[in-house]
Amino acid sequence: MQTVGVDVGGTNIEVGLVGDDHEVLGNAKRNTPVEGPGAVLDVIAELVAEVGGDPVGIGLGIPGVVHEGRALTVPNLPGWDDPVDLVEGLSDRTGLPVVLGNDGNVGLLGEWLHGAAKGHDDVLGVWLGTGVGGGLVLGGRPYLGSHGAAGEIGHVVVRDGGQLCGCGRRGCVEAYAGRRSMQTAVRALVDAGRTTTLEELRIDKGKESMTSSVWEAALANGDELAQEVFGTGVDALGVGIGAVLNVLDVDLVVIGGGLAEKLGSDLADRIEESTTPWVMRPSPDLRFCVAALGDDSGVVGAAALSRSAVIAGS
Ligand SMILES: [Zn+2]
């Protein structure tokens, strides 16, 4: 059986055709349109046609709160202020059944079924992208919470009255560690007279925003401003992850998303270091690692969501 997994991020949309053993048979990627849900659905439908194959359903991971098949809030995409019926919108365009999930949850699901979290019963997934997403596996099964909003590590508040977050509140992890927030911080510091190579690197690479590869290059060059802003993000992640560990006592933290793919285990080590001081009783078994499926975690997890729905419905 083939299913399609769709990973909608604040910067890119990735679509993959996935086979029986969670293997990605083909994929396609495009920038996320900024004209609102209709434009996003049009691009997804085009990408689904592009990957081809013979899929029986589509799983769609989006960066927002998903409840009973509807997207309730999508803070990082412009024009998504009201709840949107993505399931109907995408099945109308493709003729395939569609199931919806949160991007952090499906990312961790992919890693749990086929990647770094395989075989672990208690896992926190932290997805670093335009925003900061997350997911949980507890007691050997994915945990979504009472209304689908669990795992939102990006919106754990780590600084009372801190930086403004995309969700409208202040001091969230994402307000320091999300790429959009880091870019805002860099530009404010440049306006205040600081210098950085980040903007030049962005232009050289032909990117509209400071992507993970732009950050990777600046950090590798020893760009001081990049290191400072990134360090603040890692510190905020440490405080937030520490709080989660104190409540849930998971034994694995998987770091995924574009930055994790670029920076690899160094990033997992740095986040572990920034988390440890905030954990009351660190487990000797606690490990931090980066996602094994790289860019494909979300696609694999979303496709698996569709597979389960098709099997349950047949
Ligand atoms: Zn927030």
Coordinates of C-alpha atoms and ligand atoms in Angstrom, one line a residue:
M1 CA 0.0 0.0 0.0
Q2 CA 1.3 3.5 -0.8
T3 CA 0.2 6.6 1.0
V4 CA 1.3 10.2 0.7
G5 CA 2.7 12.2 3.5
V6 CA 2.6 16.0 3.5
D7 CA 4.7 18.1 5.8
V8 CA 3.7 21.8 5.7
G9 CA 6.3 24.1 7.3
G10 CA 6.4 27.8 7.6
T11 CA 9.1 27.9 4.8
N12 CA 8.6 24.7 2.7
I13 CA 6.0 22.1 1.9
E14 CA 7.4 18.6 1.4
V15 CA 5.4 15.8 -0.1
G16 CA 6.5 12.2 -0.2
L17 CA 5.1 8.9 -1.6
V18 CA 5.7 6.3 1.1
G19 CA 5.6 2.5 0.9
D20 CA 4.7 -0.4 3.2
D21 CA 8.0 -0.3 5.2
H22 CA 7.8 3.5 5.7
E23 CA 10.3 4.0 2.9
V24 CA 10.1 7.2 0.9
L25 CA 9.6 6.2 -2.8
G26 CA 9.6 9.7 -4.2
N27 CA 9.3 13.3 -3.0
A28 CA 8.7 16.9 -4.1
K29 CA 9.2 20.2 -2.3
R30 CA 8.1 23.8 -2.9
N31 CA 8.1 27.1 -0.9
T32 CA 5.1 27.5 1.3
P33 CA 2.7 30.1 -0.4
V34 CA 1.9 33.1 1.8
E35 CA -1.5 33.8 0.2
G36 CA -3.5 31.7 2.7
P37 CA -5.0 28.2 2.9
G38 CA -6.4 28.0 -0.6
A39 CA -3.0 28.6 -2.2
V40 CA -1.3 26.1 0.2
L41 CA -3.9 23.4 -0.7
D42 CA -3.3 24.1 -4.5
V43 CA 0.4 23.6 -4.1
I44 CA 0.0 20.4 -2.1
A45 CA -2.4 19.0 -4.7
E46 CA 0.2 19.8 -7.4
L47 CA 3.0 18.2 -5.4
V48 CA 0.8 15.1 -4.8
A49 CA 0.3 14.8 -8.6
E50 CA 4.1 15.3 -9.1
V51 CA 5.1 12.4 -6.8
G52 CA 2.7 10.1 -8.6
G53 CA 2.5 6.4 -7.7
D54 CA -0.8 4.8 -6.6
P55 CA -1.6 6.3 -3.2
V56 CA -4.7 5.3 -1.3
G57 CA -4.7 8.3 1.0
I58 CA -3.0 11.4 2.2
G59 CA -1.7 12.3 5.7
L60 CA -1.2 16.1 6.2
G61 CA 1.0 17.5 9.0
I62 CA 0.5 21.2 9.6
P63 CA 2.2 23.6 12.0
G64 CA -0.9 24.2 14.2
V65 CA -3.4 22.8 16.6
V66 CA -5.5 20.1 15.1
H67 CA -8.7 18.9 16.7
E68 CA -11.2 16.5 15.2
G69 CA -9.8 16.9 11.7
R70 CA -9.8 20.7 11.7
A71 CA -6.9 23.1 12.0
L72 CA -7.8 25.4 15.0
T73 CA -4.8 27.7 15.0
V74 CA -1.8 28.0 12.6
P75 CA 0.3 30.7 14.0
N76 CA 3.2 30.6 11.5
L77 CA 1.3 30.9 8.3
P78 CA -0.1 34.2 7.1
G79 CA -3.9 34.3 6.4
W80 CA -4.9 31.3 8.6
D81 CA -6.7 33.3 11.2
D82 CA -10.0 31.3 11.1
P83 CA -10.4 27.5 11.4
V84 CA -10.0 25.9 8.0
D85 CA -11.4 22.6 6.7
L86 CA -8.2 21.3 5.2
V87 CA -9.5 17.7 4.9
E88 CA -12.4 18.6 2.6
G89 CA -10.2 21.2 0.7
L90 CA -7.5 18.6 -0.1
S91 CA -9.8 15.6 -0.7
D92 CA -11.8 17.8 -3.2
R93 CA -8.6 18.6 -5.0
T94 CA -7.1 15.1 -5.1
G95 CA -10.0 12.7 -4.8
L96 CA -8.2 10.9 -1.9
P97 CA -9.1 10.6 1.7
V98 CA -7.2 13.0 3.9
V99 CA -6.2 12.9 7.6
L100 CA -4.8 15.8 9.5
G101 CA -2.1 15.9 12.2
N102 CA 0.1 18.4 13.9
D103 CA 3.6 18.7 12.2
G104 CA 5.6 18.1 15.4
N105 CA 3.4 15.1 16.3
V106 CA 3.7 13.5 12.8
G107 CA 7.5 14.3 12.8
L108 CA 7.9 12.3 16.0
L109 CA 5.6 9.6 14.7
G110 CA 7.9 9.1 11.7
E111 CA 10.9 8.9 14.0
W112 CA 9.1 6.5 16.4
L113 CA 8.0 4.1 13.6
H114 CA 11.1 4.2 11.5
G115 CA 13.9 6.4 13.0
A116 CA 15.8 7.5 16.1
A117 CA 12.9 6.9 18.5
K118 CA 12.1 3.3 17.4
G119 CA 11.6 1.0 20.4
H120 CA 11.4 3.9 22.9
D121 CA 8.2 4.1 25.1
D122 CA 8.7 7.7 26.4
V123 CA 10.0 10.3 24.0
L124 CA 9.9 14.1 23.6
G125 CA 10.3 15.3 20.0
V126 CA 11.5 18.9 19.4
W127 CA 11.2 20.2 15.9
L128 CA 13.2 23.3 15.0
G129 CA 12.0 25.1 12.0
T130 CA 10.4 28.5 11.2
G131 CA 8.7 27.9 14.5
V132 CA 9.4 25.2 17.2
G133 CA 7.1 22.2 17.1
G134 CA 7.0 19.1 19.3
G135 CA 5.5 15.8 19.9
L136 CA 5.2 13.1 22.6
V137 CA 5.2 9.4 22.9
L138 CA 4.2 8.3 26.4
G139 CA 3.7 4.8 27.7
G140 CA 4.5 3.3 24.3
R141 CA 2.0 5.3 22.2
P142 CA 1.8 8.7 20.6
Y143 CA 0.2 11.2 23.0
L144 CA -1.9 14.0 21.6
G145 CA -3.7 15.3 24.7
S146 CA -7.4 15.8 25.4
H147 CA -7.9 18.0 22.3
G148 CA -4.8 17.5 20.2
A149 CA -2.7 20.3 21.6
A150 CA -0.1 18.2 23.5
G151 CA 3.6 18.5 22.7
E152 CA 3.7 22.2 22.0
I153 CA 7.2 22.7 23.5
G154 CA 7.6 25.8 21.3
H155 CA 4.9 27.6 23.4
V156 CA 6.2 26.7 26.8
V157 CA 6.9 30.1 28.4
V158 CA 10.5 30.3 29.6
R159 CA 10.6 34.1 30.2
D160 CA 7.7 35.9 31.8
G161 CA 7.1 39.1 29.8
G162 CA 9.8 38.1 27.3
Q163 CA 9.9 38.4 23.5
L164 CA 6.7 38.4 21.5
C165 CA 5.9 35.0 20.0
G166 CA 3.9 34.2 16.8
C167 CA 1.1 32.8 19.0
G168 CA 0.6 36.3 20.4
R169 CA 2.0 35.6 23.9
R170 CA 5.4 36.6 25.3
G171 CA 8.4 34.6 26.3
C172 CA 7.7 31.3 24.6
V173 CA 10.6 29.0 23.6
E174 CA 9.7 29.7 19.9
A175 CA 10.2 33.4 20.5
Y176 CA 13.9 32.7 21.0
A177 CA 14.6 29.4 19.1
G178 CA 12.3 29.6 16.1
R179 CA 14.1 30.6 12.9
R180 CA 11.6 33.4 12.3
S181 CA 12.2 34.9 15.8
M182 CA 16.0 34.5 15.4
Q183 CA 15.9 36.4 12.2
T184 CA 13.9 39.2 13.8
A185 CA 16.4 39.3 16.6
V186 CA 19.3 39.5 14.2
R187 CA 17.8 42.3 12.2
A188 CA 17.0 44.3 15.3
L189 CA 20.6 43.9 16.4
V190 CA 21.9 44.9 13.0
D191 CA 19.7 48.0 13.1
A192 CA 21.3 48.8 16.5
G193 CA 24.8 48.8 14.8
R194 CA 25.9 45.1 15.1
T195 CA 27.4 43.3 12.1
T196 CA 26.8 39.8 10.8
T197 CA 27.4 37.7 7.7
L198 CA 23.8 36.2 7.9
E199 CA 22.2 38.6 5.6
E200 CA 25.0 38.3 2.9
L201 CA 24.8 34.5 3.2
R202 CA 21.0 34.6 2.7
I203 CA 21.4 36.7 -0.4
D204 CA 24.3 34.6 -1.8
K205 CA 22.1 31.5 -1.4
G206 CA 19.1 33.2 -3.0
K207 CA 16.9 32.6 0.0
E208 CA 14.0 34.7 1.0
S209 CA 14.7 34.2 4.7
M210 CA 17.5 33.0 6.9
T211 CA 17.1 29.2 6.4
S212 CA 18.8 26.4 8.2
S213 CA 21.6 26.3 5.6
V214 CA 22.2 30.1 6.1
W215 CA 22.5 29.6 9.8
E216 CA 24.8 26.6 9.4
A217 CA 27.2 28.6 7.2
A218 CA 27.2 31.6 9.6
L219 CA 27.8 29.4 12.6
A220 CA 30.6 27.5 10.8
N221 CA 32.2 30.9 9.9
G222 CA 32.3 31.8 13.5
D223 CA 29.9 34.7 13.0
E224 CA 29.6 36.2 16.5
L225 CA 26.1 37.6 16.2
A226 CA 24.8 34.4 14.8
Q227 CA 26.4 32.5 17.7
E228 CA 24.9 34.8 20.2
V229 CA 21.3 34.7 18.8
F230 CA 21.5 30.9 18.3
G231 CA 23.0 30.5 21.8
T232 CA 20.0 32.4 23.2
G233 CA 17.7 30.0 21.3
V234 CA 19.5 26.9 22.6
D235 CA 19.3 28.3 26.2
A236 CA 15.6 28.9 25.9
L237 CA 15.2 25.3 24.5
G238 CA 17.1 24.0 27.5
V239 CA 14.8 25.7 30.0
G240 CA 11.6 24.5 28.2
I241 CA 12.8 20.9 27.7
G242 CA 14.0 20.8 31.3
A243 CA 10.4 21.7 32.5
V244 CA 9.0 19.0 30.3
L245 CA 11.4 16.4 31.6
N246 CA 10.5 17.3 35.2
V247 CA 6.9 16.6 34.4
L248 CA 7.1 13.7 32.1
D249 CA 10.4 11.9 32.8
V250 CA 10.9 10.7 29.2
D251 CA 14.2 8.9 28.4
L252 CA 14.7 10.2 24.9
V253 CA 14.7 13.7 23.4
V254 CA 14.8 13.7 19.6
I255 CA 15.7 17.0 17.9
G256 CA 14.4 17.3 14.4
G257 CA 13.8 19.9 11.7
G258 CA 16.1 21.7 9.3
L259 CA 18.6 22.9 11.9
A260 CA 19.0 19.4 13.3
E261 CA 19.6 18.0 9.9
K262 CA 22.3 20.6 9.2
L263 CA 24.1 20.7 12.6
G264 CA 23.7 17.0 13.5
S265 CA 24.7 15.5 16.8
D266 CA 26.6 18.7 17.9
L267 CA 23.2 20.4 18.2
A268 CA 21.8 17.5 20.3
D269 CA 24.8 17.8 22.5
R270 CA 24.4 21.5 22.9
I271 CA 20.7 21.2 23.8
E272 CA 21.5 18.5 26.3
E273 CA 24.0 20.7 27.9
S274 CA 21.6 23.7 28.2
T275 CA 18.8 21.4 29.5
T276 CA 20.7 19.5 32.2
P277 CA 20.8 22.4 34.8
W278 CA 17.0 22.6 34.7
V279 CA 16.3 18.9 35.4
M280 CA 15.6 18.1 39.0
R281 CA 16.5 14.4 38.8
P282 CA 18.2 13.5 35.5
S283 CA 17.7 9.9 34.5
P284 CA 20.9 8.0 33.9
D285 CA 19.1 6.6 30.8
L286 CA 18.2 10.1 29.4
R287 CA 19.6 10.6 25.9
F288 CA 19.4 13.4 23.3
C289 CA 19.8 12.7 19.6
V290 CA 18.9 14.2 16.2
A291 CA 16.2 12.8 14.0
A292 CA 17.4 9.9 11.9
L293 CA 15.1 10.5 8.9
G294 CA 16.3 14.1 8.4
D295 CA 13.8 16.1 6.3
D296 CA 11.6 13.0 5.9
S297 CA 10.4 12.5 9.5
G298 CA 7.2 14.5 8.9
V299 CA 6.5 13.0 5.5
V300 CA 6.9 9.4 6.9
G301 CA 4.8 10.1 10.0
A302 CA 2.0 11.8 8.0
A303 CA 1.9 8.9 5.6
A304 CA 1.7 6.5 8.5
L305 CA -1.3 8.5 9.9
S306 CA -3.0 8.1 6.5
R307 CA -2.1 4.3 6.4
S308 CA -3.7 3.8 9.9
A309 CA -6.8 5.7 8.9
V310 CA -7.2 3.7 5.7
I311 CA -6.7 0.4 7.5
A312 CA -9.2 1.4 10.3
G313 CA -11.7 2.5 7.7
S314 CA -11.5 -0.6 5.4
Ligands
ZN1 ZN 4.1 31.1 21.6

